[in-house]
Coordinates of C-alpha atoms in Angstrom, one line a residue:
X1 CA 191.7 90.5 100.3
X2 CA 190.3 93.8 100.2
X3 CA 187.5 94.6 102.8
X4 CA 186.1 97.1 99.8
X5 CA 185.9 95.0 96.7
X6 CA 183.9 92.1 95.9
X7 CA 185.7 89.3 95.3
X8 CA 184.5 86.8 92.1
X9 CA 182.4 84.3 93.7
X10 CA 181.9 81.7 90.9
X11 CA 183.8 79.8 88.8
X12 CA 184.3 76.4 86.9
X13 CA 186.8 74.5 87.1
X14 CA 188.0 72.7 83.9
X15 CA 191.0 70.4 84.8
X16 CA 191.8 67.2 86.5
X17 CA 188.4 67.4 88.5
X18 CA 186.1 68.9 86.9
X19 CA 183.7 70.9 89.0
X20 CA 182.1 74.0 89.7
X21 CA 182.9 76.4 92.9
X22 CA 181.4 79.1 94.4
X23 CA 182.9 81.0 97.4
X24 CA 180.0 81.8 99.6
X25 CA 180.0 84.2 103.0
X26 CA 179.2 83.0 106.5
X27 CA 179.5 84.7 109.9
X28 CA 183.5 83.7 109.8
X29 CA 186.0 81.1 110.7
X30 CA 185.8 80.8 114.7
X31 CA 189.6 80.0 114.9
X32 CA 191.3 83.0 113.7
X33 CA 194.6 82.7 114.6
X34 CA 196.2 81.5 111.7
X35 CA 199.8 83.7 110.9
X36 CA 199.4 83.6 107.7
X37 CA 195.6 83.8 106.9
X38 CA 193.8 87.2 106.5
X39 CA 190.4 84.9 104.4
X40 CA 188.8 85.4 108.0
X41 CA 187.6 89.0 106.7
X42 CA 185.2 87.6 104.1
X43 CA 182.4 87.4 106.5
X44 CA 179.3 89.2 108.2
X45 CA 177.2 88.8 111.4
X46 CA 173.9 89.7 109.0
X47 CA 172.7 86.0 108.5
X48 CA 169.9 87.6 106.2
X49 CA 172.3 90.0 103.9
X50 CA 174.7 86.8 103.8
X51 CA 172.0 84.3 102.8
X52 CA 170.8 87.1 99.9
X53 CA 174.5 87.1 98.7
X54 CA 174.8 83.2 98.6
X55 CA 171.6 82.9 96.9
X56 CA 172.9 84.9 94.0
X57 CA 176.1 82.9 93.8
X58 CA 173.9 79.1 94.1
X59 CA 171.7 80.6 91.0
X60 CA 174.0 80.2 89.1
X61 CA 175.4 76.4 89.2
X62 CA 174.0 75.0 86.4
X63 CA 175.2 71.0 87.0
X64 CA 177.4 70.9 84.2
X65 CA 179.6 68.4 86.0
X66 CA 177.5 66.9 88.6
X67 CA 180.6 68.3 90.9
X68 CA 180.1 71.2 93.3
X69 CA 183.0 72.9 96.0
X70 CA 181.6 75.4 98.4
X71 CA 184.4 77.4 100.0
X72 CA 184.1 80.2 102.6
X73 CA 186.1 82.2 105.2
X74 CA 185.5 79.1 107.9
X75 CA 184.1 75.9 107.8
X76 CA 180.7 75.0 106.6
X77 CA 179.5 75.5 110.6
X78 CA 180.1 79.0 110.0
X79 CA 177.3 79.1 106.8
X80 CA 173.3 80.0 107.7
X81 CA 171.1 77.4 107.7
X82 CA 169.4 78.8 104.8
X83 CA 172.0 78.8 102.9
X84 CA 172.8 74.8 103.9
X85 CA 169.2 74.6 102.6
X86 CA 169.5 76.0 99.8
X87 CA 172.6 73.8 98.3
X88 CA 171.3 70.7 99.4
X89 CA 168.3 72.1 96.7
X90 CA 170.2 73.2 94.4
X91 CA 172.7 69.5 94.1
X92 CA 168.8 68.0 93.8
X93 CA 167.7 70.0 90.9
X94 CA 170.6 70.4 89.1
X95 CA 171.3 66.5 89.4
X96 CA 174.8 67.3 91.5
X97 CA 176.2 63.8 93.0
X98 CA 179.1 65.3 94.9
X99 CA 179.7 68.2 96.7
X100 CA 183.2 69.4 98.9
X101 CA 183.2 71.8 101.9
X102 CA 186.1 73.0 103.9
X103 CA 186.4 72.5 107.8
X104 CA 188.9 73.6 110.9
X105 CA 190.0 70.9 112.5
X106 CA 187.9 72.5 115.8
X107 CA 185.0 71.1 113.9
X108 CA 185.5 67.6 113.1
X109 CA 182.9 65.5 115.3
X110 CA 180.6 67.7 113.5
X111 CA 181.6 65.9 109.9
X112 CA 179.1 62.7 110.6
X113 CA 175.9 64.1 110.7
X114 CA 176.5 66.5 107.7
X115 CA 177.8 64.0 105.7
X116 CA 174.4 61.9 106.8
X117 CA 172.8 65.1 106.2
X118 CA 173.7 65.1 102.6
X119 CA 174.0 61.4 102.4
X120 CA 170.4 60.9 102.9
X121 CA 169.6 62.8 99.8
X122 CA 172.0 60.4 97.5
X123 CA 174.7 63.0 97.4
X124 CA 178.4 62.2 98.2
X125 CA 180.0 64.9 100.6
X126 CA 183.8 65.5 100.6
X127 CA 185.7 67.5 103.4
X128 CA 188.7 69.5 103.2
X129 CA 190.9 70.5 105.7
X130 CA 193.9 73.0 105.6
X131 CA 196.4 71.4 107.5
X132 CA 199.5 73.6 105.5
X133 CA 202.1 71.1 106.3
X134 CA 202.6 68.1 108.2
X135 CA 205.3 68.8 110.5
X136 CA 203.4 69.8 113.4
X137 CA 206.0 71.6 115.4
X138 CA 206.0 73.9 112.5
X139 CA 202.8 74.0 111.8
X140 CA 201.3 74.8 115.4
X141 CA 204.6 77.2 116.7
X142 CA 205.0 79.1 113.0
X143 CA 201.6 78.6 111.4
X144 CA 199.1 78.3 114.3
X145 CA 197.0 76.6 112.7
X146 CA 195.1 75.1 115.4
X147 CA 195.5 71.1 115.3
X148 CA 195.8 69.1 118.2
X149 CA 197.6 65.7 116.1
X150 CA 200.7 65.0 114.5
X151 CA 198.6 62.0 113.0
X152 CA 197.8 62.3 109.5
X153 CA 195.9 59.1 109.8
X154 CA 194.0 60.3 112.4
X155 CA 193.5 63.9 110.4
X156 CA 192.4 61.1 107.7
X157 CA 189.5 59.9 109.8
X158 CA 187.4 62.9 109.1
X159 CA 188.8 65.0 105.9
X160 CA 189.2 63.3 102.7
X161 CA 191.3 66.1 101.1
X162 CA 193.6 68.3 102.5
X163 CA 195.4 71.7 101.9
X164 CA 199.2 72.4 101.8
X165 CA 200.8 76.1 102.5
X166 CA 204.2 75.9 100.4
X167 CA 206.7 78.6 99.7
X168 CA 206.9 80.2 103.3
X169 CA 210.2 80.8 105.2
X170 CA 211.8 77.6 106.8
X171 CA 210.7 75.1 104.2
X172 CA 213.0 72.8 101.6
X173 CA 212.6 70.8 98.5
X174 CA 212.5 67.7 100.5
X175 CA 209.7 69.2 102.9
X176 CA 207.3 70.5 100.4
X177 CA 207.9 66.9 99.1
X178 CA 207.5 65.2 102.1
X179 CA 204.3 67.2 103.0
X180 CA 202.8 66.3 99.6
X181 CA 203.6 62.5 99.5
X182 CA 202.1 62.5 102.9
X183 CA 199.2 64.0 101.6
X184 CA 198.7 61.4 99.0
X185 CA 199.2 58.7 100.8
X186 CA 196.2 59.7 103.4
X187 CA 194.1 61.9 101.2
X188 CA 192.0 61.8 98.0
X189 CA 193.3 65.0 96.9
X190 CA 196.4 67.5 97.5
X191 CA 195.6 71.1 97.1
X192 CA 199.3 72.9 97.1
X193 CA 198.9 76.7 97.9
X194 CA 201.6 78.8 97.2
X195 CA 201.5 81.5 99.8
X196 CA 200.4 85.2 98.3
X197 CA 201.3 88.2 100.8
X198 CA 198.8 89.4 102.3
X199 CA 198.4 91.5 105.7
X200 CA 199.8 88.9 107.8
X201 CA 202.6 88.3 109.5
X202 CA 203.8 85.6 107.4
X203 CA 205.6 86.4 104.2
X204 CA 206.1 84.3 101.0
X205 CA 209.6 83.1 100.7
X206 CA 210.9 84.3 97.2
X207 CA 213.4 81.8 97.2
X208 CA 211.1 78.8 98.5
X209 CA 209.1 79.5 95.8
X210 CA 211.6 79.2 93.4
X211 CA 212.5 76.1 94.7
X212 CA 209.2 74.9 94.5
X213 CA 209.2 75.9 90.8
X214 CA 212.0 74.0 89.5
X215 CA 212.2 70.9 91.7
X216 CA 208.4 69.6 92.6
X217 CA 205.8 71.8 90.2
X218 CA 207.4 69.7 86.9
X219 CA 206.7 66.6 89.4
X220 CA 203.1 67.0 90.6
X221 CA 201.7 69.7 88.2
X222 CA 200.1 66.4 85.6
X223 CA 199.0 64.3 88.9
X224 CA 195.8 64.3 88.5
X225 CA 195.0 64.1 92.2
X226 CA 197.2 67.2 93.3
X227 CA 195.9 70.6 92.5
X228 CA 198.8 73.5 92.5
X229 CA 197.7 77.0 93.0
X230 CA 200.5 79.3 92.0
X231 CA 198.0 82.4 92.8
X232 CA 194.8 82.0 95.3
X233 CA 192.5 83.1 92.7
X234 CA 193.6 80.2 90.5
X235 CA 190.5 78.2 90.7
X236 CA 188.9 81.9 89.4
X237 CA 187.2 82.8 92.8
X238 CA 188.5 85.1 95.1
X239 CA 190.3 88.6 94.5
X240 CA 188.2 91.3 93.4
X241 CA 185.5 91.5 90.2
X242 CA 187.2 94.4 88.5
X243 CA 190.2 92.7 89.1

């Protein structure tokens, strides 16, 4: 991502679940360690400028399918209160039932109350997590991605959806497939991102990829529960506007 253009903030989303998404700004994930992950730079310290850009992005949810995903550069810990505030009015008037945030794994005994939060006002909340694979060895000496379980149950416990990194160096047919099955067995919903270079140390794997194409995409691409992002801007938010 480019620290100079504006990426597209809002979208729809018109397959398998229907929803609208906006990709807000917060004061950034807390982790930052992640190899492969440069989505730490969408952020700001300026609670007020970050609020006036979120505001802009929440006007324009219009309800359509009583579904709403908020993503940002962190978890929804790292978002101003104002801006919480502000969705929690914006599901109300535009008659949204369900809403989906993203979390670190750092965060999780902080799940109950927001979900409580939201709860109380008769809206569901569901959390993502991006746990990239679950081989953990892999995941915490390659990836470092920051979580302290080999457990997808006890992952489970808190998220109900969960991210997969596929098409990195090191990876096989059998354990993208693994790492997805796992997912679905635990999870709601599989998000598969195919990894996009970006500053990071960690490269896509051409030849992963191409693996991934011909052997699990034709598997998973009509499940109706698994979302495949071949690009990151798939769901039409991220890169730049004049893109």
């Amino acid at each position: 991502m480019s620290e100079n253009l504006e990426p597209i903030r809002y979208s729809m989303i018109t397959e398998k679940n229907p929803r609208e998404i906006v990709m807000l700004r917060g004061s950034g994930c807390v982790w930052k360690r992640c190899r492969f992950c440069d989505y730490h730079l969408d952020k700001s310290p300026d609670k007020e400028a970050n609020f006036l850009l979120n505001r802009t992005q929440l006007l324009q949810v219009t309800g359509l399918y009583h579904k709403l995903e908020v993503i940002n550069s962190g978890s929804f810990v790292d978002l101003d209160e104002d801006t919480i505030s502000l969705i929690e009015e914006v599901c109300l008037k535009k008659d949204i039932s369900e809403i989906h945030f993203e979390c670190h794994w750092m965060h999780r005994k902080e799940i109950p109350a927001f979900r409580k939060r939201f709860a109380d006002k008769g809206i569901t909340l569901k959390l993502k997590i991006g746990v990239e694979t679950f081989d953990s060895l892999f995941r915490e000496s390659y990836l470092s991605k920051g979580i302290d379980t080999d457990s997808p149950a006890e992952i489970a416990q808190y998220f109900d959806e969960v991210c997969l990194l596929q098409g990195i160096p090191g990876q096989t047919v059998e354990s993208m497939r693994q790492d997805i099955e796992t997912g679905l067995q635990f999870f709601e919903r599989v998000c598969v991102n195919i990894m996009v270079e970006n500053r990071m140390p960690i490269k896509p794997d051409p030849q992963v990829i191409a693996l991934f194409q011909k052997y699990l995409y034709p598997d998973y691409i009509n499940n109706p529960r698994v979302d495949i992002l071949m690009e990151n801007t798939d769901f039409g938010v991220g890169g730049t506007a004049n893109a």
